[in-house]
Coordinates of C-alpha atoms (C1' of nucleotides) in Angstrom, one line a residue:
Chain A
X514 CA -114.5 6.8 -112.4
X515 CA -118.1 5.5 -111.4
X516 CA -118.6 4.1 -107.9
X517 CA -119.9 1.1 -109.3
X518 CA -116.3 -0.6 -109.9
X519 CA -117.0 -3.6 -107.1
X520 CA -120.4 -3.9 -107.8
X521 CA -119.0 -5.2 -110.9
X522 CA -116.9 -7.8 -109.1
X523 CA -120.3 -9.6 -107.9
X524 CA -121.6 -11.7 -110.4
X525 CA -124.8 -11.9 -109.2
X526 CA -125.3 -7.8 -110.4
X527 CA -123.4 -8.8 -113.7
X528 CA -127.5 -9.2 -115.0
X529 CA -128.2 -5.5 -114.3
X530 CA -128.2 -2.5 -116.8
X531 CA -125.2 0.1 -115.7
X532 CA -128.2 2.9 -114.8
X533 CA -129.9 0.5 -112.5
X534 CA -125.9 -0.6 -110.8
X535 CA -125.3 3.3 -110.1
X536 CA -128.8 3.0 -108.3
X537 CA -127.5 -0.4 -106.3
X538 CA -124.5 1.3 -105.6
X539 CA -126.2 4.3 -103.4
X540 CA -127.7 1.9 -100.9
X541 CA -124.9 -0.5 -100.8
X542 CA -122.0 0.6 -98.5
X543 CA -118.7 -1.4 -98.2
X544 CA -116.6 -1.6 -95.1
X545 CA -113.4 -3.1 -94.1
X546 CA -113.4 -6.0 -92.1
X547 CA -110.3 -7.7 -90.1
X548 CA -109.4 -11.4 -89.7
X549 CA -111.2 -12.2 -86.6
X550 CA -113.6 -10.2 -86.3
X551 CA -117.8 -11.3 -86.1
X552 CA -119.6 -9.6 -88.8
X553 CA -123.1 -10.8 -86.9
X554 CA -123.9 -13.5 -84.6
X555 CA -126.7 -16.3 -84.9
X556 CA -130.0 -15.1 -83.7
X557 CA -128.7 -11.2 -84.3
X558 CA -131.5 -9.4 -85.8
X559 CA -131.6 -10.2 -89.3
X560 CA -130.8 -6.4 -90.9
X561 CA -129.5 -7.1 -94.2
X562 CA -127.7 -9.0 -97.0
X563 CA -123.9 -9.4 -97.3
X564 CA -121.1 -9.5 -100.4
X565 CA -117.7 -10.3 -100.1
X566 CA -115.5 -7.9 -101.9
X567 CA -112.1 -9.0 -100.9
X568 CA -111.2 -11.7 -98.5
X569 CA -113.0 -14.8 -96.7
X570 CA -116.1 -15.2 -94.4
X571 CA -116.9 -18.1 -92.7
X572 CA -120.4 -19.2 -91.9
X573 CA -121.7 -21.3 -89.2
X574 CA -123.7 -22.3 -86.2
X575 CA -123.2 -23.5 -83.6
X576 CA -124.8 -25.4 -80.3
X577 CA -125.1 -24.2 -76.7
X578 CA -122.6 -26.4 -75.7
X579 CA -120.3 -24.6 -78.0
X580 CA -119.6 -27.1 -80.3
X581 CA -119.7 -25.9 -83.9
X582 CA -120.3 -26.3 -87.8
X583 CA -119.0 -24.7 -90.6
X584 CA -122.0 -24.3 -93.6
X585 CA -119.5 -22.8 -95.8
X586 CA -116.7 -19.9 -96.4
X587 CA -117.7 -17.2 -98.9
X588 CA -115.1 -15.7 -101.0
X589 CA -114.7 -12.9 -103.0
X590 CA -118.2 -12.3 -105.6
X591 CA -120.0 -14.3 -103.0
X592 CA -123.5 -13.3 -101.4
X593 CA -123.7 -14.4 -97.8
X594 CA -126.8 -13.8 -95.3
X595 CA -129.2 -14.3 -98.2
X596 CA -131.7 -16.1 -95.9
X597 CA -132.2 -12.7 -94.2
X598 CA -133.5 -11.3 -97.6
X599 CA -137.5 -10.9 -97.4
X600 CA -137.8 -12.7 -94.2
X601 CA -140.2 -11.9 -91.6
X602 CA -139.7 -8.9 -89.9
X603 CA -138.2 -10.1 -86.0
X604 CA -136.5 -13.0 -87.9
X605 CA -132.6 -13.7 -86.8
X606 CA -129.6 -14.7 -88.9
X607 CA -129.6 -18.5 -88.8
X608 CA -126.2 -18.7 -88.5
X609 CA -122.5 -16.7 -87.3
X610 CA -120.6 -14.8 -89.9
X611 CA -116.6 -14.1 -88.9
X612 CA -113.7 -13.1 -91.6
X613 CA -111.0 -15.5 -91.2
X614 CA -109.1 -13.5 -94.2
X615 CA -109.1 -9.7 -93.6
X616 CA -110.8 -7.4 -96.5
X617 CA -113.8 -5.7 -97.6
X618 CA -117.8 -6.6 -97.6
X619 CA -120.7 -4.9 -98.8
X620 CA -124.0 -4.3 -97.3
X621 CA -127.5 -3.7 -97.8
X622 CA -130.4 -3.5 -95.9
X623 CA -133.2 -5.7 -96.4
X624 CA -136.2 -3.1 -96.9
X625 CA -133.8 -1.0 -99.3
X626 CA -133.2 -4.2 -101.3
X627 CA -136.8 -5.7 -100.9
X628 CA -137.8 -2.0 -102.5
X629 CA -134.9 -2.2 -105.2
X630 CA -135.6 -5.8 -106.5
X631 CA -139.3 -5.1 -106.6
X632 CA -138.0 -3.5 -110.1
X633 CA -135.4 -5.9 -110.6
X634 CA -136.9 -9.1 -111.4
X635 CA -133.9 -10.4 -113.1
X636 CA -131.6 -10.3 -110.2
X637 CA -134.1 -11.2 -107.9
X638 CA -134.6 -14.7 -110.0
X639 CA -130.6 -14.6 -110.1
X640 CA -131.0 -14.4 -106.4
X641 CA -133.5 -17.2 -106.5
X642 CA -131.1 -19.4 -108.4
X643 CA -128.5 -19.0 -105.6
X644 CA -131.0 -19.3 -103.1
X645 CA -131.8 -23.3 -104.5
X646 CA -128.2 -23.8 -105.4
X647 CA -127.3 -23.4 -101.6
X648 CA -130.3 -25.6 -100.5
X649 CA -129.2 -28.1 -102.8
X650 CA -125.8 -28.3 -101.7
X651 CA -127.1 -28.0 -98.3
X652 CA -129.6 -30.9 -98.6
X653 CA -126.7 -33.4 -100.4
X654 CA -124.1 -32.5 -97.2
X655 CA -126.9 -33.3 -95.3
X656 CA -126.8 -36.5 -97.2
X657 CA -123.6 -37.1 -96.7
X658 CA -122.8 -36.4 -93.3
X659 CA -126.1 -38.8 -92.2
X660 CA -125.6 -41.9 -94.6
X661 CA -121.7 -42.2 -95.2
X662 CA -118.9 -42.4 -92.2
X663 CA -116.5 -39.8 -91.4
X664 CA -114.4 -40.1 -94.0
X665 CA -117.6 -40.1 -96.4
X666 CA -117.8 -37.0 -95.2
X667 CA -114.2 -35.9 -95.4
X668 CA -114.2 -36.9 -98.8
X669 CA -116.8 -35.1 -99.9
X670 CA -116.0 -32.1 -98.2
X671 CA -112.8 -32.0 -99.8
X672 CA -114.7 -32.5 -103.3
X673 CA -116.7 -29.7 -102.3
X674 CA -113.7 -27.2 -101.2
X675 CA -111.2 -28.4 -104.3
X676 CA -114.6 -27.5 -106.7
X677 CA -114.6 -23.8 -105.2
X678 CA -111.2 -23.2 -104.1
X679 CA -108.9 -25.7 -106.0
X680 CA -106.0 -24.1 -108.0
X681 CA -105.4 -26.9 -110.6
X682 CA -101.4 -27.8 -111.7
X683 CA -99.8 -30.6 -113.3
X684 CA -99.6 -32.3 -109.7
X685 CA -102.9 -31.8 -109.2
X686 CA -105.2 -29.4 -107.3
X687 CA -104.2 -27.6 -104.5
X688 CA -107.3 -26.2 -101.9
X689 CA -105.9 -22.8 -101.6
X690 CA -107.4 -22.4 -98.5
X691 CA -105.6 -22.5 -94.5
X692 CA -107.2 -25.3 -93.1
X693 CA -106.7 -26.6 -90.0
X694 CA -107.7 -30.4 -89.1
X695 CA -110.4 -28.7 -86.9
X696 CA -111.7 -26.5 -89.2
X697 CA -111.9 -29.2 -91.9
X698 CA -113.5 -31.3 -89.2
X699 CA -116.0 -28.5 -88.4
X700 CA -117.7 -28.9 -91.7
X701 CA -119.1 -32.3 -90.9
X702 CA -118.7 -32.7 -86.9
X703 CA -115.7 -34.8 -86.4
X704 CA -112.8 -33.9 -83.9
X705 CA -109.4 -33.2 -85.0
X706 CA -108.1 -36.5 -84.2
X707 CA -110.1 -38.4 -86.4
X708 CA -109.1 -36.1 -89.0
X709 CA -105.7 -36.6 -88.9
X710 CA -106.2 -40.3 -88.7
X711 CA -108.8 -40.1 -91.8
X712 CA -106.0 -37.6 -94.1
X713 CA -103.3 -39.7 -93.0
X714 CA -105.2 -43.1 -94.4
X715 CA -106.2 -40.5 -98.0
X716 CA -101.9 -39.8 -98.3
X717 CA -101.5 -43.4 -97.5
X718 CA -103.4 -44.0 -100.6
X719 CA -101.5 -41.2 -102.6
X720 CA -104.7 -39.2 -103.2
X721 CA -103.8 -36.3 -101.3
X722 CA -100.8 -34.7 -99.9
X723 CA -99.9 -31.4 -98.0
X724 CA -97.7 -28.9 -99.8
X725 CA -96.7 -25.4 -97.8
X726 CA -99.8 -25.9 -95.5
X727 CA -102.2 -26.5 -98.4
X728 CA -103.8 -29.5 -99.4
X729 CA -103.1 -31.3 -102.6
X730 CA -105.6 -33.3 -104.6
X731 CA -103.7 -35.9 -106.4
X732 CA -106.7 -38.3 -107.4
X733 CA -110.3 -36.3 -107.5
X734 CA -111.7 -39.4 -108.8
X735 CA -110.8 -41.4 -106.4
X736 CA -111.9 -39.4 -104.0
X737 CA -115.6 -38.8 -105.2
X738 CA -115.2 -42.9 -105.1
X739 CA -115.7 -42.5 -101.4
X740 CA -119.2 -40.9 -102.3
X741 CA -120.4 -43.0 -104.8
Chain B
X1365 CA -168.3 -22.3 -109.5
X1366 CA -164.8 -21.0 -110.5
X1367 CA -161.9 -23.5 -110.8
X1368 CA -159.8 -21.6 -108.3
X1369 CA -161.0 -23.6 -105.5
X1370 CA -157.9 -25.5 -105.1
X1371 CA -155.8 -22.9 -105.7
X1372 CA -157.5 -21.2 -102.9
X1373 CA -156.2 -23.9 -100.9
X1374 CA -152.4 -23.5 -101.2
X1375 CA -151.5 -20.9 -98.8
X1376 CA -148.8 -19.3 -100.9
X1377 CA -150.9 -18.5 -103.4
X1378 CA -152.9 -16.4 -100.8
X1379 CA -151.2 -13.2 -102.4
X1380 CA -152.6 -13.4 -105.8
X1381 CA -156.1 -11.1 -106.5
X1382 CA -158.8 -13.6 -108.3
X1383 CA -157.8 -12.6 -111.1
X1384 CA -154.6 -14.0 -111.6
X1385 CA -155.7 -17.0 -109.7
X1386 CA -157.6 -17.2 -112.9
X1387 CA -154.7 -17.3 -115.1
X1388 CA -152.9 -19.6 -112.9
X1389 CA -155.4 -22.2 -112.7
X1390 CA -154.9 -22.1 -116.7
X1391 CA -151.1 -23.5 -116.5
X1392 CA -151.6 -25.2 -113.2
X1393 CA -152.4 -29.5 -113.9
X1394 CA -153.7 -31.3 -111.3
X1395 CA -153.2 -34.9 -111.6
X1396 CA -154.1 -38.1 -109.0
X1397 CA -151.6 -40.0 -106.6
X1398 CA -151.6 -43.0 -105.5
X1399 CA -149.8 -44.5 -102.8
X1400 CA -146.7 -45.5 -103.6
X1401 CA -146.3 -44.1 -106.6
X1402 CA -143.0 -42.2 -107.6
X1403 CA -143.5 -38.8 -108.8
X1404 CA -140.1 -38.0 -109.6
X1405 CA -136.9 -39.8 -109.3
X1406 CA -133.4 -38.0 -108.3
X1407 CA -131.4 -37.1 -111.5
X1408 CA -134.6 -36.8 -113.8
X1409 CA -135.0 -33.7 -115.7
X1410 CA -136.2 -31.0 -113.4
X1411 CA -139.7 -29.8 -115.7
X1412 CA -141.6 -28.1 -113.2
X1413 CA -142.9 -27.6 -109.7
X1414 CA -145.4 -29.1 -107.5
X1415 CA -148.1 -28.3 -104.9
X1416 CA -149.9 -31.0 -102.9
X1417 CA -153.6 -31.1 -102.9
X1418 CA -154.3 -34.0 -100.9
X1419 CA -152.5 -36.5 -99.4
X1420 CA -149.0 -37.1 -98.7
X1421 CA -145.5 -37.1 -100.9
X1422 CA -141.8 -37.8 -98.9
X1423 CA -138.8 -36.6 -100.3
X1424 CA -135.8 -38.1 -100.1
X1425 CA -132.2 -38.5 -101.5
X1426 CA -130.5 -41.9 -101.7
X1427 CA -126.8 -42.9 -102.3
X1428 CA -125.9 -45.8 -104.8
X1429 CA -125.3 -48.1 -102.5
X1430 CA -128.8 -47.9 -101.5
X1431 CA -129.1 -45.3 -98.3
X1432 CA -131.9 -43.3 -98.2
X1433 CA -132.5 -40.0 -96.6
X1434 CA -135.7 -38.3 -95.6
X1435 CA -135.5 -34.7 -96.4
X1436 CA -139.3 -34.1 -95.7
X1437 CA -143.1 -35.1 -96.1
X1438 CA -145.2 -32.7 -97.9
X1439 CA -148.7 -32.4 -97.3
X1440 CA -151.6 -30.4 -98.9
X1441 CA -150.8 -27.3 -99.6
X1442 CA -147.5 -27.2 -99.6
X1443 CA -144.9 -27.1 -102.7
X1444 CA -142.2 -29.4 -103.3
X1445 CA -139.1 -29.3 -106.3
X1446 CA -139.2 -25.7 -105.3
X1447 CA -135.2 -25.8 -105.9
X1448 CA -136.1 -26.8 -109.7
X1449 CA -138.1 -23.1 -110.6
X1450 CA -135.6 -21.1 -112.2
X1451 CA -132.7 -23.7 -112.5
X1452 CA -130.6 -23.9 -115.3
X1453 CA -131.9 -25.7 -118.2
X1454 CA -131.2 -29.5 -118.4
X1455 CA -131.0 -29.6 -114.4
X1456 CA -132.1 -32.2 -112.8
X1457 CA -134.2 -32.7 -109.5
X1458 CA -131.9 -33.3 -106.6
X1459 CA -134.3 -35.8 -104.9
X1460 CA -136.7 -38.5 -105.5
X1461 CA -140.7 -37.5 -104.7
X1462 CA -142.9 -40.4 -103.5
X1463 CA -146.4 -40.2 -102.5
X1464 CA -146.8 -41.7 -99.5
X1465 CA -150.5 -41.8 -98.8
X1466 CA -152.7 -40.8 -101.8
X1467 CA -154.3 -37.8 -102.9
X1468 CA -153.8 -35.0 -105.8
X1469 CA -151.0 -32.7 -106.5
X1470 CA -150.8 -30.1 -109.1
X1471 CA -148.0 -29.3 -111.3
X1472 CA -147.0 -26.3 -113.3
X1473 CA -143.8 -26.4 -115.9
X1474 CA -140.9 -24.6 -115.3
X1475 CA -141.2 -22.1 -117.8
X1476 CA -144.9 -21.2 -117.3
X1477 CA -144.2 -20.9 -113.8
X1478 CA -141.5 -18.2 -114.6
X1479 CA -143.1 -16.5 -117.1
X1480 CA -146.0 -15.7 -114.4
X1481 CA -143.9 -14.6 -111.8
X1482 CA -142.3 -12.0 -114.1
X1483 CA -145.5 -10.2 -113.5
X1484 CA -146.3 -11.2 -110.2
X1485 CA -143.3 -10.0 -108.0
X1486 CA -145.2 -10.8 -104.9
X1487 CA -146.0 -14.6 -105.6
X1488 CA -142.2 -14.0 -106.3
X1489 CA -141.2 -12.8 -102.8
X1490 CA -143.6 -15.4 -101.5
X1491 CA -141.3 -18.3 -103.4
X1492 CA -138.5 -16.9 -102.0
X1493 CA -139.3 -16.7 -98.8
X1494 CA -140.5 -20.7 -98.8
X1495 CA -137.0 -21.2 -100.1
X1496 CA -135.0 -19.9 -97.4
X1497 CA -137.0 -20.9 -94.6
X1498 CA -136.0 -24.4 -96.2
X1499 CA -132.5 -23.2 -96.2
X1500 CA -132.3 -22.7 -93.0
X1501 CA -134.3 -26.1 -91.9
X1502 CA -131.9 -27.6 -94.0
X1503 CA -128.8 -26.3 -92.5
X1504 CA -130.1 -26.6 -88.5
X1505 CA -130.6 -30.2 -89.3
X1506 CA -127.5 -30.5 -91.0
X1507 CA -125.8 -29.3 -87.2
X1508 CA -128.1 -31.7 -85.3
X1509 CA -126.9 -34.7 -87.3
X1510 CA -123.3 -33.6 -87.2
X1511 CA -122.8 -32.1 -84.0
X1512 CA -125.5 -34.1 -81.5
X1513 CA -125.5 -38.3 -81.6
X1514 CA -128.3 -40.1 -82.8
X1515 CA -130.7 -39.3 -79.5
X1516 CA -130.6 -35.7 -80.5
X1517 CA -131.2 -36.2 -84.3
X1518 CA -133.8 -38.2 -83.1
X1519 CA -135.1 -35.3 -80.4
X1520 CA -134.5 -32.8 -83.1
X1521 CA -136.7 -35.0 -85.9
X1522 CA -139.5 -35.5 -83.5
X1523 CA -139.8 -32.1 -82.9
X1524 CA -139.5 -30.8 -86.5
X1525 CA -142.7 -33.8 -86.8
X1526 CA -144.5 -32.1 -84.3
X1527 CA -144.5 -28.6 -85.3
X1528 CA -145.6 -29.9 -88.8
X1529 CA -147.8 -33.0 -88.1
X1530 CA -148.6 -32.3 -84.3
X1531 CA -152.0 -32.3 -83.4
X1532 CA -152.6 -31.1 -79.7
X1533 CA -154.7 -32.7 -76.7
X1534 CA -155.0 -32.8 -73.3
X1535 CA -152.4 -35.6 -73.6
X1536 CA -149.7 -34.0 -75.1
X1537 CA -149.1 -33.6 -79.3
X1538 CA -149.8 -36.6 -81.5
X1539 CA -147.6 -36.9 -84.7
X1540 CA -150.6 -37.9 -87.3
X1541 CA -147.8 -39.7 -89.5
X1542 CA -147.9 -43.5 -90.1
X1543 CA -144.1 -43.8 -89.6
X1544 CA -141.9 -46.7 -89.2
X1545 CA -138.8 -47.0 -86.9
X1546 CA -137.0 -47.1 -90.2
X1547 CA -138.8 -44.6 -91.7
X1548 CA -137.9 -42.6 -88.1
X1549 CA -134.2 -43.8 -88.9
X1550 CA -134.0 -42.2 -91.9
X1551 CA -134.5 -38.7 -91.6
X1552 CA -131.0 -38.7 -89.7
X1553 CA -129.4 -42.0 -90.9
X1554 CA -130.1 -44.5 -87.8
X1555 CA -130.6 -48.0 -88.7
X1556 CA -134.3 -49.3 -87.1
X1557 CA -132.9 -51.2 -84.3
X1558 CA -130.9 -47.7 -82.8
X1559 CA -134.4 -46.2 -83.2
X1560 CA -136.3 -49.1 -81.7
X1561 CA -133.6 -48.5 -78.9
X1562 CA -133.5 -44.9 -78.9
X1563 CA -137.5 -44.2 -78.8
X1564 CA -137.8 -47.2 -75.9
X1565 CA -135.5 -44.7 -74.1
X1566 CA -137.9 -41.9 -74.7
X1567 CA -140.6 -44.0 -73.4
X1568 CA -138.7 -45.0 -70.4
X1569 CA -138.5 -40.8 -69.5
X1570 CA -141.9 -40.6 -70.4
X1571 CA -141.4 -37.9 -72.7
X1572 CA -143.3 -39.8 -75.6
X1573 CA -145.5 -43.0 -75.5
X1574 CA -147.4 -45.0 -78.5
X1575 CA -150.7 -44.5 -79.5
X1576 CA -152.7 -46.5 -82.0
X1577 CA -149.5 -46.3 -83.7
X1578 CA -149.2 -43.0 -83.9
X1579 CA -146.2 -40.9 -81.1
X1580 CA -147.6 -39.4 -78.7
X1581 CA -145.2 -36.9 -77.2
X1582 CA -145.9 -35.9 -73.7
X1583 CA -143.0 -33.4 -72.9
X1584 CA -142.0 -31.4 -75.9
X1585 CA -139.8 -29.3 -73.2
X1586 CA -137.6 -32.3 -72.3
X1587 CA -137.6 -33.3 -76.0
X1588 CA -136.3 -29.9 -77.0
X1589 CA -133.6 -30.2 -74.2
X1590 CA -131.6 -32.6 -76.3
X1591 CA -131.1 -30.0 -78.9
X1592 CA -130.1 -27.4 -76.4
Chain C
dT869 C1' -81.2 -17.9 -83.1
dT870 C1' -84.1 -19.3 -79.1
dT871 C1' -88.6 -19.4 -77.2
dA872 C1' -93.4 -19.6 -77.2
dT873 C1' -97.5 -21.3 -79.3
dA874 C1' -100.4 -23.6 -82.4
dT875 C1' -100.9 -27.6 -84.9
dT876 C1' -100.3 -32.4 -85.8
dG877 C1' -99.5 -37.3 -84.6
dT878 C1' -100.5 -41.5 -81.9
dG879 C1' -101.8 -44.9 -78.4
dA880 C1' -105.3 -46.8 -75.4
dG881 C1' -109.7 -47.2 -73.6
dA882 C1' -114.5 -45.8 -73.7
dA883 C1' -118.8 -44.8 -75.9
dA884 C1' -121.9 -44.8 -79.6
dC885 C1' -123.8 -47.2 -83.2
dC886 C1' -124.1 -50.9 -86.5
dT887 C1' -124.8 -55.7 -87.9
dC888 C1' -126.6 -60.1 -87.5
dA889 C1' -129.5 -63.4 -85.6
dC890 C1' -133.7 -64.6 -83.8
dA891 C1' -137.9 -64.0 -81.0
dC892 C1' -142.1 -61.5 -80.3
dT893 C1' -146.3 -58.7 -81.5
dG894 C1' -150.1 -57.0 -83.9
dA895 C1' -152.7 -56.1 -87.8
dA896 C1' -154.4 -57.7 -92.2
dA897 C1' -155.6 -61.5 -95.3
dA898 C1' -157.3 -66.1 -96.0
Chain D
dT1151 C1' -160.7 -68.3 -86.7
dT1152 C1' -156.0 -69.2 -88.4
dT1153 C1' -152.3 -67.7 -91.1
dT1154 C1' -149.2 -64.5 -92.8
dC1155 C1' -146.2 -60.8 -92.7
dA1156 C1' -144.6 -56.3 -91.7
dG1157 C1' -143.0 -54.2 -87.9
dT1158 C1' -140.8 -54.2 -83.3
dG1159 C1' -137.7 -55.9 -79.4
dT1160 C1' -133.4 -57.5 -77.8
dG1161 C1' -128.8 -59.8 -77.1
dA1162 C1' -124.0 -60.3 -78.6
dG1163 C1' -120.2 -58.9 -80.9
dG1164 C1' -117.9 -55.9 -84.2
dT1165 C1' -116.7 -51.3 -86.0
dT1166 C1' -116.3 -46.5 -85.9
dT1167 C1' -115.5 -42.6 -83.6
dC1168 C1' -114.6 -40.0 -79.5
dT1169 C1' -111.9 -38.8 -75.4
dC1170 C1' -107.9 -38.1 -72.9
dA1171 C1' -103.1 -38.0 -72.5
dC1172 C1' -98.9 -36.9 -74.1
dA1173 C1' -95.2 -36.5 -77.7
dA1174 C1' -93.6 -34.5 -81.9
dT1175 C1' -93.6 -30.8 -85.3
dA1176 C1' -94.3 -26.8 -87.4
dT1177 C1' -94.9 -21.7 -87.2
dA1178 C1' -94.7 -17.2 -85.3
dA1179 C1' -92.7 -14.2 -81.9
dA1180 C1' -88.9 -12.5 -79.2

DNA sequence: TTTATATTGTGAGAAACCTCACACTGAAAA
DNA sequence: TTTTCAGTGTGAGGTTTCTCACAATATAAA
C-alpha cells in the first residue's frame, strides 16, 4: 500500500520512524537503469546521493590515459555517491558510476537531504558510520595494493568480494558475481594477463576454482594467508 | 581568559557559538606529545577522537611482516581517528598514530563526542564533510599507486605534501616536513633506494631540488603532469 | 548447427622495481 | 676537532609484472 515499500529494502533507513520514511519517500525518486548505461561521470557536478534498489553499480575512476580502477560494485541496499552528501557547493563526483546489472536506483538531491537529515540525526550518524566504514576499507586496499605484490592484492580482493558477495555451500563459497580477469584486475591495477597467471597459480594450489563462470573459494584461510 | 583558546584554534570547530565551545572544552583533554611517542597502535580499542594542537602525529598502517604505510601527517588543527566517532562498540582503530615532532593534542571519548553532536548537527555536517574529503583522498591515491608506477606515486605524494605542507617563495614551494627517502617511500610503498633514484630524476628535470633538507619544488606544473 | 565475438591461456622479451652490498656525505655527539 | 651514525648514492643482479603476439576456448548470435 504505502510508497515506502523500497525504502524499506535500504538498511541504512531501517533507523527511521515510518512517519519520517513516508517523508523520505517524497523526495526520493527511483528510476530504471540498464546494464551499460553511466549513471554520472567523474568530475559531473555533484547533485545528489544514490541507492541501489535492484541490480549492480560499479564505481570507479579512472586516469586520462584511460586506464581504470574499480573502488567497489554496490548492490542492492547499498548507498553509492555518499561523498557528494554535504560537500561544497561546485564539488564533482570523485569517481564514475555505470550499472553493469540492469535494475532500479534511487535518488536524492543533496540540499533535500542536507534539509531532511538536519532532523534526522540518527540516520545521519548511520550515514556517518558508512562514511568511515568505506574509508576504512579504502585506506587497508590502499594498504594492500602499495605493500604486498599482485597477488597480495588478488588475494585480498577476492577476501573482499567472497565477504560481500559469496554464496557459501558445502564446496565452499562461490563470488556470485560475472567477473572478467580485467575487471578483477581493475580493482588493484594489474592487466589481464597477470591475472590469469596469478588465478591459475590460486587453482594450482586448490584454493579456488571456476564453476559456471563463477569463482569458487575452496580455502578462505588460505587465502587471507597471502595478507597476513 | 576563557579556556576556549585552543579550541578556537581547530578550524572545524569554527561553527560552534562560544557557548558551546564552553561545554566542549569541558569533555575535550589536552595532553603533551613527545616525539616519538605512540599515541595509538592499529587494533587497539578505538576510545575516542583526536585534534592536534601543536606539533606533528603520522598515521600509518603496517602488515605483519613489518611494511608500513603512510596514510598521512596531521598537524595542528586538524583531527585524526575520525573513522573511530560513531563506530561500533569494541572497534578498534584501523591505524597506528605516532607523533612525529612534539607538541599537544587533545582528545575527547567517543561517547562524549556523540552525545554533543546530537545537539549540534552543524559540528555534525562539519565531521562529515572532513570524512569524505578523506574518502576521496583516500581513494585518488589508491588509483595513483595502482594505475601509475612508482614516479607517479611519487609525483602524486609530493604534490598531496605541497598542498598541505607547502610554503611558497619566489623559488618555488618548500615542503616544511623533515622527511626521509624512506619516509618518502612509504606513503606509496617504494623502498629508499627507488626514491633516492626516483627524486635524483626529479632533480635532473629540475622540477624539485634540496634545500637545507627540506624539497624544494620548482615546477608543480611538470610535477602534476605525471598524474595526468 | 555454424559463425562471430569475447574471454582466457601462454610464451618471450622488456621494463620497472627490489635486494644486497658497499661507498659516500653531512650533521650531531664526544 | 674527531668520531659516530643516520641518511644518501650507486652498481649489479634478481624478481615481478607488463607488453605484445598469437593460440585456444568459451559464449552469444545467426
Amino acid at each position: 500500500m504505502s510508497n515506502t515499500s523500497f525504502i524499506d529494502n535500504i538498511p541504512i533507513f531501517s533507523v527511521l520512524p515510518s512517519s519520517q520514511k513516508q517523508q523520505l519517500s517524497e523526495i526520493i525518486k527511483m528510476k530504471k537503469m540498464t546494464k551499460g548505461e553511466v549513471l554520472f561521470h567523474e568530475f559531473d557536478a555533484a547533485e545528489g546521493i544514490f541507492f541501489v534498489n535492484e541490480g549492480k553499480v560499479r564505481i570507479s575512476k579512472s586516469t586520462p590515459d584511460g586506464k581504470e580502477i574499480a573502488l567497489s560494485i554496490r548492490q542492492a541496499g547499498e548507498m553509492f555517491a555518499e561523498v557528494a552528501l554535504f560537500c561544497k557547493s561546485g564539488s564533482t563526483y570523485p569517481a564514475t558510476a555505470i550499472c553493469i546489472e540492469s535494475g532500479y536506483v534511487s535518488h536524492i538531491k543533496n540540499d533535500e537531504l542536507q534539509a531532511f537529515l538536519y532532523h534526522q540525526p540518527q540516520l545521519a550518524i548511520s550515514m556517518f558510520r558508512c562514511l568511515s566504514e568505506r574509508l576504512r576499507i579504502s585506506q587497508t586496499t590502499l594498504r594492500d595494493v602499495a605493500l604486498y605484490g599482485k597477488l597480495g592484492a588478488l588475494a585480498a580482493t577476492l577476501v573482499r568480494l567472497a565477504e560481500e558477495y559469496g554464496i557459501e555451500d558445502q564446496n565452499g563459497i562461490t563470488i556470485k558475481l560475472k567477473l572478467t580477469h580485467e575487471d578483477l584486475g581493475s580493482f588493484f591495477g594489474a592487466t589481464r594477463e597477470s591475472v590469469t597467471r596469478l588465478l591459475n597459480q590460486l587453482k594450482q594450489q586448490k584454493i579456488i576454482t571456476k564453476k559456471q563462470g563463477y569463482l569458487l573459494i575452496h580455502n578462505l584461510e588460505l587465502l587471507k594467508e597471502y595478507i597476513n
